[in-house]
C-alpha positions as a Python dict, from the first residue, in 0.01 Angstrom:
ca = {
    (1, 'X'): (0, 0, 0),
    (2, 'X'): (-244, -137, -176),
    (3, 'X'): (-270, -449, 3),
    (4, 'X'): (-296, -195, 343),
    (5, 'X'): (-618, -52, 243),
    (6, 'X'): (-768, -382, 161),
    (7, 'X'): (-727, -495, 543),
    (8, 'X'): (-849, -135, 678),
    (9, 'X'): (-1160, -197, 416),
    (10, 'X'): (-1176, -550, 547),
    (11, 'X'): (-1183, -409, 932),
    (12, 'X'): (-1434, -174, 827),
    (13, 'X'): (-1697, -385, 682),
    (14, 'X'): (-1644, -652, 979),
    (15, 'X'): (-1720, -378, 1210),
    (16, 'X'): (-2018, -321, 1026),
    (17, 'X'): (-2228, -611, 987),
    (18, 'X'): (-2390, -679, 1284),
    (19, 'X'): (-2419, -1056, 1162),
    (20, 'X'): (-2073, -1106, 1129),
    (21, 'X'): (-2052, -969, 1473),
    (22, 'X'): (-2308, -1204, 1629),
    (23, 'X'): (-2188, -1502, 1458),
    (24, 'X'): (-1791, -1424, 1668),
    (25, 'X'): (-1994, -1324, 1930),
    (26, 'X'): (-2164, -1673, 1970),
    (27, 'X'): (-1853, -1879, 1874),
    (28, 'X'): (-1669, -1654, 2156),
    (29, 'X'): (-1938, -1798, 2396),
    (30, 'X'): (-1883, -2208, 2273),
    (31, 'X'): (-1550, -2151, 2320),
    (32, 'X'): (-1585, -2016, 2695),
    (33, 'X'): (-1863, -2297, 2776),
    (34, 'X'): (-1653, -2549, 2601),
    (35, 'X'): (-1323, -2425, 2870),
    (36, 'X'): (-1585, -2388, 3151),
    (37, 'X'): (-1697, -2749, 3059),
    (38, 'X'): (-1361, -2914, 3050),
    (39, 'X'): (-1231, -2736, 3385),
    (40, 'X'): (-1546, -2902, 3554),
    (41, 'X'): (-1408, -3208, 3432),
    (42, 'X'): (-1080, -3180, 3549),
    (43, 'X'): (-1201, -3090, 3857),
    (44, 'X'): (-1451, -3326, 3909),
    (45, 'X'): (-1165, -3597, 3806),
    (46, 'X'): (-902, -3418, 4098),
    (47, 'X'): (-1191, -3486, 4350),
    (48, 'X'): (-1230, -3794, 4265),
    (49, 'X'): (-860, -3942, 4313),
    (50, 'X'): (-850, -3754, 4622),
    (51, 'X'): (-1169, -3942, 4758),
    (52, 'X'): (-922, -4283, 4606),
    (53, 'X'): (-624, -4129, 4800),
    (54, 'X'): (-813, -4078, 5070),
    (55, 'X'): (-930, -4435, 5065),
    (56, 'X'): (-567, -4611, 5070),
    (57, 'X'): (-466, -4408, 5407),
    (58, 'X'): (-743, -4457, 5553),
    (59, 'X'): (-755, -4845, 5455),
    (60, 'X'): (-414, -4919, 5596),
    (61, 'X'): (-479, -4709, 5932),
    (62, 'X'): (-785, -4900, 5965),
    (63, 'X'): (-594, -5273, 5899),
    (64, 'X'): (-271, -5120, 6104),
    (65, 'X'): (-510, -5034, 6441),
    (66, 'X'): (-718, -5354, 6380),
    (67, 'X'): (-385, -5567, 6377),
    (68, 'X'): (-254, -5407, 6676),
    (69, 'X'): (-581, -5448, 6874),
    (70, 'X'): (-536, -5775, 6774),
    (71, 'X'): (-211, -5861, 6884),
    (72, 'X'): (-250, -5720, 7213),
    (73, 'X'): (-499, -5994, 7283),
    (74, 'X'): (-861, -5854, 7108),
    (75, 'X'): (-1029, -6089, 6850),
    (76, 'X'): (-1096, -5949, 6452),
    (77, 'X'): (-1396, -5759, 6414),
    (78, 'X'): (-1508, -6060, 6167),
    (79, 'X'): (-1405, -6429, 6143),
    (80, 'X'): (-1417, -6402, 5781),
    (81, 'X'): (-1213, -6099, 5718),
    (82, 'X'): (-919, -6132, 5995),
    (83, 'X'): (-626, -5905, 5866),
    (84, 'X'): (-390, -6165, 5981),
    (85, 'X'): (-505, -6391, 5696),
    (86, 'X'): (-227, -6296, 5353),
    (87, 'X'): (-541, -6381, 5170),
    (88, 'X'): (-793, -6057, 5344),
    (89, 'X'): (-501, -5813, 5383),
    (90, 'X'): (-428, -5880, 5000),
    (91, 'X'): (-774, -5852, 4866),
    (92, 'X'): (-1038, -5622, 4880),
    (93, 'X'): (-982, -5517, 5241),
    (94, 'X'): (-648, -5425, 5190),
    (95, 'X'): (-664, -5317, 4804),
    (96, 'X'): (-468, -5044, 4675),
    (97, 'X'): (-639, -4782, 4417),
    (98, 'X'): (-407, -4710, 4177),
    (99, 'X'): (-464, -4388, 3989),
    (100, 'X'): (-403, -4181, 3681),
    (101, 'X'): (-400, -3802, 3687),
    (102, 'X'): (-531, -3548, 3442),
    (103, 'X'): (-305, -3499, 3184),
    (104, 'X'): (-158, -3184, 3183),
    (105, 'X'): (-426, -3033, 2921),
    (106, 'X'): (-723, -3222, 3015),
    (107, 'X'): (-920, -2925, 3049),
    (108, 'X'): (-910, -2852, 2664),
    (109, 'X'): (-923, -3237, 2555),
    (110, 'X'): (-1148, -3443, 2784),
    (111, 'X'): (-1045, -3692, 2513),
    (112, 'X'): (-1095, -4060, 2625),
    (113, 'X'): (-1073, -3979, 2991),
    (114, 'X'): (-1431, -4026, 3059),
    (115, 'X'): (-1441, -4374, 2890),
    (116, 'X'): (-1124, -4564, 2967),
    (117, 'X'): (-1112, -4589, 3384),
    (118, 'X'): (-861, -4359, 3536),
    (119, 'X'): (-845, -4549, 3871),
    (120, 'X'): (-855, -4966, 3948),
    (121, 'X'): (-874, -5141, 4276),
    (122, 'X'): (-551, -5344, 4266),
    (123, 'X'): (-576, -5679, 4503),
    (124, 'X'): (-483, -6037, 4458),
    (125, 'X'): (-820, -6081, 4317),
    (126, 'X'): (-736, -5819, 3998),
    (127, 'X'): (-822, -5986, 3652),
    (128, 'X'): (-932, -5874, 3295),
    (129, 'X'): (-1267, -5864, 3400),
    (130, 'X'): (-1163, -5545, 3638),
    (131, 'X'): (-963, -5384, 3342),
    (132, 'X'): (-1303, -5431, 3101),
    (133, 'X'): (-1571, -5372, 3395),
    (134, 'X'): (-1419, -5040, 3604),
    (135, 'X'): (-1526, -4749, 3557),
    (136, 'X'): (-1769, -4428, 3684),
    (137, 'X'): (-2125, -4455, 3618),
    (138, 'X'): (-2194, -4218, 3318),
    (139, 'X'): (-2463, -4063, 3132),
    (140, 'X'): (-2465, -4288, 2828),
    (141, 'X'): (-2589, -4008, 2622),
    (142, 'X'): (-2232, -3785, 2710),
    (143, 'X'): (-2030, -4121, 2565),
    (144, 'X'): (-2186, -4151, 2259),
    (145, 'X'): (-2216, -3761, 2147),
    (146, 'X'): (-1898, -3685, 2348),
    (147, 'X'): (-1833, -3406, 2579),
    (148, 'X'): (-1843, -3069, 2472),
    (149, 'X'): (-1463, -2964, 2543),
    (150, 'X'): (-1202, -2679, 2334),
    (151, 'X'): (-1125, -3042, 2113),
    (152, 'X'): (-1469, -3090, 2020),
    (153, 'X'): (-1528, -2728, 1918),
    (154, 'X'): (-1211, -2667, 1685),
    (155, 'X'): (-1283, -2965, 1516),
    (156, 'X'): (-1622, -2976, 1460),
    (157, 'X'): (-1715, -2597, 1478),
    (158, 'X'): (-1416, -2373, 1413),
    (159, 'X'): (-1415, -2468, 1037),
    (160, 'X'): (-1788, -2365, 976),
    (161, 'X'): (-1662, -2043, 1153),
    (162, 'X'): (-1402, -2029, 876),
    (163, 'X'): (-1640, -2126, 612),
    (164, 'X'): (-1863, -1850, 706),
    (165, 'X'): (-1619, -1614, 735),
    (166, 'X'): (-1454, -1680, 367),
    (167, 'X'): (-1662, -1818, 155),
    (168, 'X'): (-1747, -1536, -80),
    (169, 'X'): (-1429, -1340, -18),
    (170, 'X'): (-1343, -1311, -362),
    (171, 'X'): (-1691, -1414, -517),
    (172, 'X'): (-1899, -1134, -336),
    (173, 'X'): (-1609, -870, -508),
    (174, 'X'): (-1738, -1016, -816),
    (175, 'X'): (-2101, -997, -765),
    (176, 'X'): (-2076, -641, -609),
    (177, 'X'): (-1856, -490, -894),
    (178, 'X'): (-1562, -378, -731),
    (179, 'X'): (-1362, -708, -864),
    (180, 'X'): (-1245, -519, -1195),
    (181, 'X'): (-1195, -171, -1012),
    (182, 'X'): (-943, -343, -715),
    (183, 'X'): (-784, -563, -1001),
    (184, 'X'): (-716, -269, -1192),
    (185, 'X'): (-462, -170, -942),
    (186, 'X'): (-100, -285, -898),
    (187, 'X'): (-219, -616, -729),
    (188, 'X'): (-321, -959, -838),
    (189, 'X'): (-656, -1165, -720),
    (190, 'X'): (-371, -1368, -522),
    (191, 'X'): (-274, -1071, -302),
    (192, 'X'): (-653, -956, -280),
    (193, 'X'): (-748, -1278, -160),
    (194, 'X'): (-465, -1330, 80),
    (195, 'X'): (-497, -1052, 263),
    (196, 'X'): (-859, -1100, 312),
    (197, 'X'): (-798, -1426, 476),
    (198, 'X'): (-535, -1353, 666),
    (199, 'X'): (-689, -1082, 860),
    (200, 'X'): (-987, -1343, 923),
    (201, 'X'): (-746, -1547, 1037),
    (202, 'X'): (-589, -1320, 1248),
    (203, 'X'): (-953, -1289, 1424),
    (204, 'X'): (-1088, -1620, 1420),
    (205, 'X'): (-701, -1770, 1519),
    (206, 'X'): (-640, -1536, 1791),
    (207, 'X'): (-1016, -1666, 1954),
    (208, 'X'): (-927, -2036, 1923),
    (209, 'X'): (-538, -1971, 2082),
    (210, 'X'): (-638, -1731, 2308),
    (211, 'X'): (-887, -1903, 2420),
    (212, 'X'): (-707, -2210, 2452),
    (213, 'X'): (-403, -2035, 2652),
    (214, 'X'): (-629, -1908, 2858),
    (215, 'X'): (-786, -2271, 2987),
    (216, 'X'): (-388, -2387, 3002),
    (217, 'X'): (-360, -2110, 3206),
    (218, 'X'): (-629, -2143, 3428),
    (219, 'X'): (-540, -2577, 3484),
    (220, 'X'): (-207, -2523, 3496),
    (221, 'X'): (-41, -2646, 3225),
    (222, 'X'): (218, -2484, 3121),
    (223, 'X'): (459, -2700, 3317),
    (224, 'X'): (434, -2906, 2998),
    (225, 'X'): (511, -2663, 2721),
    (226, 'X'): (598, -2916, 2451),
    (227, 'X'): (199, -2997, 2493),
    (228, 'X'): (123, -2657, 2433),
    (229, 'X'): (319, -2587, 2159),
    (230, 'X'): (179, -2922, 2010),
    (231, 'X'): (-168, -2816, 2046),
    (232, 'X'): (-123, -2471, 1927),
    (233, 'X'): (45, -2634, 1658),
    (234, 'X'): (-231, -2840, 1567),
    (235, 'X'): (-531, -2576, 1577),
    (236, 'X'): (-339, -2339, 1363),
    (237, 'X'): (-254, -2606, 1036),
    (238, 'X'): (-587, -2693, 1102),
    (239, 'X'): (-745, -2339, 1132),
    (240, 'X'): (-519, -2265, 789),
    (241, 'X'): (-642, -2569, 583),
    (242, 'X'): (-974, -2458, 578),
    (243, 'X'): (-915, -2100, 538),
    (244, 'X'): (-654, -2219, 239),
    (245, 'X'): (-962, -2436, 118),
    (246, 'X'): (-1161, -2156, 83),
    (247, 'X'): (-922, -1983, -129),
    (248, 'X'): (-896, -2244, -346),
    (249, 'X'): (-1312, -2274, -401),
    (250, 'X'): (-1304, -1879, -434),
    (251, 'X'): (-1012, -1928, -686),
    (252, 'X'): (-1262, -2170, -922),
    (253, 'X'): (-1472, -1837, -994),
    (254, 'X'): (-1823, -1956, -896),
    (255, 'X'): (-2095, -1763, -744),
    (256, 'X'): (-2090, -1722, -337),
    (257, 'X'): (-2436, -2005, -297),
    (258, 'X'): (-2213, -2215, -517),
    (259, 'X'): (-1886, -2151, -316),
    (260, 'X'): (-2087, -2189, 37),
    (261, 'X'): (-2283, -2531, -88),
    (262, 'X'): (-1937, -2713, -221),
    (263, 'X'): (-1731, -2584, 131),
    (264, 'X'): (-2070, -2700, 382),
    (265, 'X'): (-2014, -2992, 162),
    (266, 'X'): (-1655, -3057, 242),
    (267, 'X'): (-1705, -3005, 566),
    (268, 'X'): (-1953, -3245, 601),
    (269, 'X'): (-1792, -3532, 411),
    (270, 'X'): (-1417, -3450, 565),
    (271, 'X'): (-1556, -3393, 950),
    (272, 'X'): (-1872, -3617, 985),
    (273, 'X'): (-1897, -3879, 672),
    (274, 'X'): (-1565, -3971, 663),
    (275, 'X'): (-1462, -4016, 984),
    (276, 'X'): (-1835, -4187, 1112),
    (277, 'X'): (-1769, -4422, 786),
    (278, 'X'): (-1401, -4534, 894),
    (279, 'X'): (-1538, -4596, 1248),
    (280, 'X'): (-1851, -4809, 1162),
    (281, 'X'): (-1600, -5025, 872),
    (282, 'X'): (-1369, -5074, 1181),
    (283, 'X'): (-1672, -5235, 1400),
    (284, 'X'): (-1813, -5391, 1144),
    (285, 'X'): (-1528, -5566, 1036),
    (286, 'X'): (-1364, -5635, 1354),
    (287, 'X'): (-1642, -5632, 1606),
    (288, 'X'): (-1567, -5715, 1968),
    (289, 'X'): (-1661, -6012, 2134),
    (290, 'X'): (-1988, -5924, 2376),
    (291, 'X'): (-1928, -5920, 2738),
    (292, 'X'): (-2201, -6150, 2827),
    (293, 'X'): (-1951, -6421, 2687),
    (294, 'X'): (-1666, -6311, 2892),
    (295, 'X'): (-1928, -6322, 3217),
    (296, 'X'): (-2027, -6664, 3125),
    (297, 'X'): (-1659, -6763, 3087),
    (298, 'X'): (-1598, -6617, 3397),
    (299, 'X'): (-1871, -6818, 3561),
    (300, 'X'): (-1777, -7172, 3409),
    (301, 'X'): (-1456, -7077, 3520),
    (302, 'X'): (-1550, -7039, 3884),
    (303, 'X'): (-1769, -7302, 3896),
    (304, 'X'): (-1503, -7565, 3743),
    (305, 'X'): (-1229, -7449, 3965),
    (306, 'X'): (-1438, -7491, 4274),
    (307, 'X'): (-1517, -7830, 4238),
    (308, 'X'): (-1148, -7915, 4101),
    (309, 'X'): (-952, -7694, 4359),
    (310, 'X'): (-741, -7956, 4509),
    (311, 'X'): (-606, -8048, 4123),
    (312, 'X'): (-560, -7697, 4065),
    (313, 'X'): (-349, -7590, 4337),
    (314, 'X'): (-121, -7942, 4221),
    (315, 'X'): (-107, -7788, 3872),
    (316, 'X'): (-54, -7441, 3986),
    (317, 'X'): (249, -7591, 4181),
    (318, 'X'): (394, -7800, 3926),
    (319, 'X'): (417, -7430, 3708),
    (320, 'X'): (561, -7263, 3984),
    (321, 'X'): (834, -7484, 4171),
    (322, 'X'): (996, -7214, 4384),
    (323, 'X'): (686, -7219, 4583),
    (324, 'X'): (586, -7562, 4631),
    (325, 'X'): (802, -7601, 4974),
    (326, 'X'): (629, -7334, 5164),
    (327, 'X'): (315, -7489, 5113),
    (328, 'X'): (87, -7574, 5458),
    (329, 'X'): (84, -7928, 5486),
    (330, 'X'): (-263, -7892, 5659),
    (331, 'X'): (-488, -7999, 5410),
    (332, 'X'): (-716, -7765, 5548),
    (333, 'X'): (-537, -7473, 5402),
    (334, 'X'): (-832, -7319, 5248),
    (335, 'X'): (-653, -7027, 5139),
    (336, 'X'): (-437, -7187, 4940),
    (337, 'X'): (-707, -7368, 4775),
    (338, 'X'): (-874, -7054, 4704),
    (339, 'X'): (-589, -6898, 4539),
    (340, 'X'): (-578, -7212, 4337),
    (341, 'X'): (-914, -7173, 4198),
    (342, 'X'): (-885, -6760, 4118),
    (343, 'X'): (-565, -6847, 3921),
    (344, 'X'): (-735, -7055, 3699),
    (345, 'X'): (-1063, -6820, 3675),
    (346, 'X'): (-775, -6572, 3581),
    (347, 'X'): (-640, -6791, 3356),
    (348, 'X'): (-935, -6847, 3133),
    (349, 'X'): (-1024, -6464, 3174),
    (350, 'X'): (-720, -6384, 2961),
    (351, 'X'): (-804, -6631, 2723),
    (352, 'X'): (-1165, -6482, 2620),
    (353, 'X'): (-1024, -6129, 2680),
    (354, 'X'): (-723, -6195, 2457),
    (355, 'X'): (-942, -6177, 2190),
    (356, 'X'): (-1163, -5886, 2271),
    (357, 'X'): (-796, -5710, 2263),
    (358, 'X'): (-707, -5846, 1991),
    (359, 'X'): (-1004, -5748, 1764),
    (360, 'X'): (-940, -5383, 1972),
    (361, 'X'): (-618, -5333, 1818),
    (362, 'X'): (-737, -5423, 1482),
    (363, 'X'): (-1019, -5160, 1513),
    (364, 'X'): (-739, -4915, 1637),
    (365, 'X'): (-499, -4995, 1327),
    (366, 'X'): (-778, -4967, 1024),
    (367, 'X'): (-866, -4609, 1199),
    (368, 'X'): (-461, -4492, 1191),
    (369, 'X'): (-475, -4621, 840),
    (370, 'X'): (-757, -4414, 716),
    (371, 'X'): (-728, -4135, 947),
    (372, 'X'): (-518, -3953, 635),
    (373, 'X'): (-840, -3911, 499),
    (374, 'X'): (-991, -3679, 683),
    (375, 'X'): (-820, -3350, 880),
    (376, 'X'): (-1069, -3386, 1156),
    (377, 'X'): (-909, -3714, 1248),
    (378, 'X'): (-561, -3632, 1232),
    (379, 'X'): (-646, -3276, 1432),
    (380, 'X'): (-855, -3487, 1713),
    (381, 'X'): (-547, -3755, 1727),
    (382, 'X'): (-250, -3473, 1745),
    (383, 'X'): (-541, -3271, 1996),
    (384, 'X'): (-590, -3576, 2242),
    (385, 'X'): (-190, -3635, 2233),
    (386, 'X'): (-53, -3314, 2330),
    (387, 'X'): (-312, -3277, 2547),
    (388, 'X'): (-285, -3636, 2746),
    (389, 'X'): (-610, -3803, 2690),
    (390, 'X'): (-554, -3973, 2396),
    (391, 'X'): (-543, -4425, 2384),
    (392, 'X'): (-172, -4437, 2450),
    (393, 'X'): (-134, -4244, 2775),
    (394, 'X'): (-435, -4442, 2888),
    (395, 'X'): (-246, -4779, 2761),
    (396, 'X'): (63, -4715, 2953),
    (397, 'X'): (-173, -4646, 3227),
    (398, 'X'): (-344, -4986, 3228),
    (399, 'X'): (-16, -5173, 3146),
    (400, 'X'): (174, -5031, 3448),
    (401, 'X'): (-182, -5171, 3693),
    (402, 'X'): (-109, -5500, 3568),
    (403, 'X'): (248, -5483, 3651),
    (404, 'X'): (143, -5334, 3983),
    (405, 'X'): (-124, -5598, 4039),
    (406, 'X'): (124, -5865, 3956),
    (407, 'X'): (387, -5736, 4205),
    (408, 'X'): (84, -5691, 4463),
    (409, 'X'): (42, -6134, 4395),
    (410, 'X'): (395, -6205, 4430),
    (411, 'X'): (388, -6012, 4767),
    (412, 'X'): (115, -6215, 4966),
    (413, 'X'): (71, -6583, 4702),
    (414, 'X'): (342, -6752, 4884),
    (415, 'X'): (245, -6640, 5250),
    (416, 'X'): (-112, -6808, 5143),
    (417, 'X'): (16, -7077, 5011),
    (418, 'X'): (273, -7155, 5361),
    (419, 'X'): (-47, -7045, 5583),
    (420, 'X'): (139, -6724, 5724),
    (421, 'X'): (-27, -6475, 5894),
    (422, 'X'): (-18, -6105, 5855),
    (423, 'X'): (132, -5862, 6138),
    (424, 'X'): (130, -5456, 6172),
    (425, 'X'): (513, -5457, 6085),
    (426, 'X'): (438, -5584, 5719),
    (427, 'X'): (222, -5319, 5605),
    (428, 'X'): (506, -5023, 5536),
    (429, 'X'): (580, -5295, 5282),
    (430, 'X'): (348, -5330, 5079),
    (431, 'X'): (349, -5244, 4714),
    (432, 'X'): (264, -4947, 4656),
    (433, 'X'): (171, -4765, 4279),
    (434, 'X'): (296, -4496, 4116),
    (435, 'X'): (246, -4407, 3744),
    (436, 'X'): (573, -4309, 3523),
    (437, 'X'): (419, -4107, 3291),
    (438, 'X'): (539, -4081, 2921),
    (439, 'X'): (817, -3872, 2844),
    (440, 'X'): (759, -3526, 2590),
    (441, 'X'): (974, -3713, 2290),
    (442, 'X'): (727, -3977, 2282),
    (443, 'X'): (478, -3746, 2225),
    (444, 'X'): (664, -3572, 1982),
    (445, 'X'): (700, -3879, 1778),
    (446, 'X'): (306, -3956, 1773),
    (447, 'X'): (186, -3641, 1706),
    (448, 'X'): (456, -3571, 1449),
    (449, 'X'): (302, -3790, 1173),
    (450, 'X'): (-60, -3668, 1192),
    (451, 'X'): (88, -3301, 1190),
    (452, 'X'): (310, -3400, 877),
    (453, 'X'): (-16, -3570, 702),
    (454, 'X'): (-183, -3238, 811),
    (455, 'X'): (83, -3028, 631),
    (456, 'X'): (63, -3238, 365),
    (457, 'X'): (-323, -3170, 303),
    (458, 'X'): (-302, -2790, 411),
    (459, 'X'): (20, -2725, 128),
    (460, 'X'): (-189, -2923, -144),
    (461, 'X'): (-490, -2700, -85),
    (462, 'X'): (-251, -2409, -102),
    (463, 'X'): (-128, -2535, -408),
    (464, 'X'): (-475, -2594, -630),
    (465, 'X'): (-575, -2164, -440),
    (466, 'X'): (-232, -2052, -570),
    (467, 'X'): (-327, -2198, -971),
    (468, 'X'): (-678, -2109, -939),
    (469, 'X'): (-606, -1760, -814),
    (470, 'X'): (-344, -1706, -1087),
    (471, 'X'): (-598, -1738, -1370),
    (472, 'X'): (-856, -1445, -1204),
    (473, 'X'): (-803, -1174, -1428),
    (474, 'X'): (-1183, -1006, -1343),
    (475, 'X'): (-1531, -1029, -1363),
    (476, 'X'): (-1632, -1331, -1593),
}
């Protein structure tokens, strides 16, 4: 009964201070322009892959009517790009764009998705240099601060929500005098305290779920409910680890500055300090090579090969016997020559981009390491999972364009390399790309350890509230 009146008092003096109601009020707003924001996104992202759709159909219409105009007895519309040629119908004229889609919550988590390329060119020319160089023009500014999205908001913002909301819940009874007069009653400072936060977390939950049901409403995700439930998931252990942390710094029996200084505190050193400080250790200590050297390579490369392409193309035979008997005997085969000189350009790529992935994944391991340190990071990584924008999805993504790309090789290397030439009837042939996206267990997996490390941190702050609360007695 007791515990009853507290939450009516609670609802009462909410309704009254106009601060209180300004401060919901505003968050209320970030977390409609934050939705707004990320639905722009998506949107923006949709329009673009249609434009790269687009593109393909109209690229093989154009090839298809320009190889029929030419076998009915018409001439190419350039010497230098004649369709019929294995080595023009398999590079840029004929390139495929091979695409990734939004993932199913992009609208709440823009994530990595407006960093790491979500469409590549694929033709016989593809190399590492496309996989580090492609990519949307973007305000520089937007990368580093990141966009403002539902992710950026719960895990930056929501907890000084919290922190506003509880820091004094227990000191301000003190310091107004009714600590002794509600202890005095059949219930302990536990119970006080516990139903104060839980009907601010009622309030300040139901705003960050609602919210967020409403964008996976609106972008239509709940095909993918697993996602959901993950991010859900996610917001409220994180939502409940601060709220639990505030109990715990109410529990130590402090004054309300006191109690707000030491929770700003841990929010900045467990949001911004410790997360900024496991980034910068991770560049500094495996820093990635600059891509001026992987341009120079790239030039030496090209430069080499054309004066050695005769040599090459001997080499690149002796590696691959199965195609050294469909070779033109015309030693004018230019093509081939060509072909000879961009496999070894590719070849040396790899090499100097071997190690900027390399030093990549090392960044990418010290930060899962660490990550247990801070709830921010664990929240962003189980966020950016559920929600399909995180590295892996965008991994799978690139490794299935360089299976594509090498498929798209095999199909038109050994026409150049006999001196075919292309027709209309091969185009329905042609590779074509389509990403297998990962399946919900595999999610499940990932975001299951930075939920359980969450758990971990949210039952340990429960456990230091519950021993601090069980000492209150009263007023010191």
């Amino acid at each position: 009964m007791i515990l009853r009146t507290v939450l009516r008092n609670e609802w009462r003096l909410l309704r009254s201070d106009r601060a209180l109601g300004l401060v919901l009020g505003v968050f209320a707003l970030l977390f409609a322009y934050a939705l707004a924001n990320g639905l722009a996104w998506v949107n923006f992202q949709e329009q673009t892959l249609a434009v790269a759709r687009e593109g393909n159909v109209e690229r093989v219409q154009s090839l298809e009517a320009e190889l029929q105009r030419i076998a009915d007895g018409g001439r190419p519309s350039s010497p230098f790009r004649d369709p019929r040629s294995p080595s023009v119908l398999g590079g840029a004229s004929g390139a495929q764009t091979a695409v990734l889609d939004p993932g199913p919550l992009t609208a709440l988590a823009v994530g990595q998705s407006d960093l790491l390329p979500y469409y590549y060119d694929v033709s016989i020319r593809t190399n590492e240099s496309s996989f580090l160089q492609n990519g949307e023009i973007e305000n520089p500014l937007n990368l580093l601060v990141g966009r403002f999205d539902l992710a950026f908001v719960v895990v930056y913002l929501l907890p000084l929500l919290i922190l506003a909301l509880s820091f004094n819940v227990l000191s301000g009874e003190r310091e107004q005098g009714t600590l002794a007069l509600t202890l005095s009653q059949p219930v302990s400072a536990r119970g006080v305290v516990t139903a104060k936060l839980a009907f601010r977390a009622i309030l300040v939950m139901g705003l960050a779920l609602g919210v967020s049901l409403l964008g996976v409403l609106f972008s239509g995700g709940f095909g993918s409910p697993g996602r959901v439930a993950l991010w859900c998931a996610a917001v409220a252990a994180y939502a409940l680890f601060w709220f639990t942390l505030a109990a715990w710094v109410n529990g130590l029996g402090r004054s309300s500055p006191w109690n707000a200084t030491v929770l700003v505190g841990a929010w900045l050193l467990l949001v911004v300090v410790v997360p900024a400080g496991v980034n910068i250790t991770a560049g500094l200590l495996h820093p990635l090579p600059s891509r001026v050297e992987m341009i120079t390579a790239q030039r030496e490369a090209s430069n080499e090969a054309v004066n050695q392409r005769s040599e090459l193309l001997a080499r690149y035979l002796e590696d691959h016997p199965e195609l050294a008997g469909g070779v033109a005997a015309d030693e004018a085969n230019r093509a081939a020559l060509a072909w000879a000189a961009t496999d070894a350009v590719n070849r040396r790529l790899e090499e100097v981009t071997s190690v900027h992935d390399e030093r990549l994944a090392a960044q990418q391991a010290l930060v899962r390491r660490y990550r247990f340190l801070s709830p921010a990071l664990l929240t962003q990584e189980a966020l950016l999972d559920a929600a399909g924008t995180g590295d892996a999805r965008f991994a799978r993504f690139q490794s299935q364009v360089r299976e594509f790309a090498e498929h798209w090789r095999t199909f038109f290397v050994p026409a150049i390399l006999a001196g075919e030439q292309m027709t209309a009837d091969v185009l329905p042939a042609l590779p074509s790309f389509r990403f297998v996206d990962e399946q919900m267990r595999e999610v499940r997996a990932r975001a299951a350890i930075p939920l359980a490390a969450l758990g971990g941190l949210l039952v340990l702050a429960g456990a230091g509230a519950v021993v601090r609360l069980r000492r209150v007695t009263g007023p010191h």
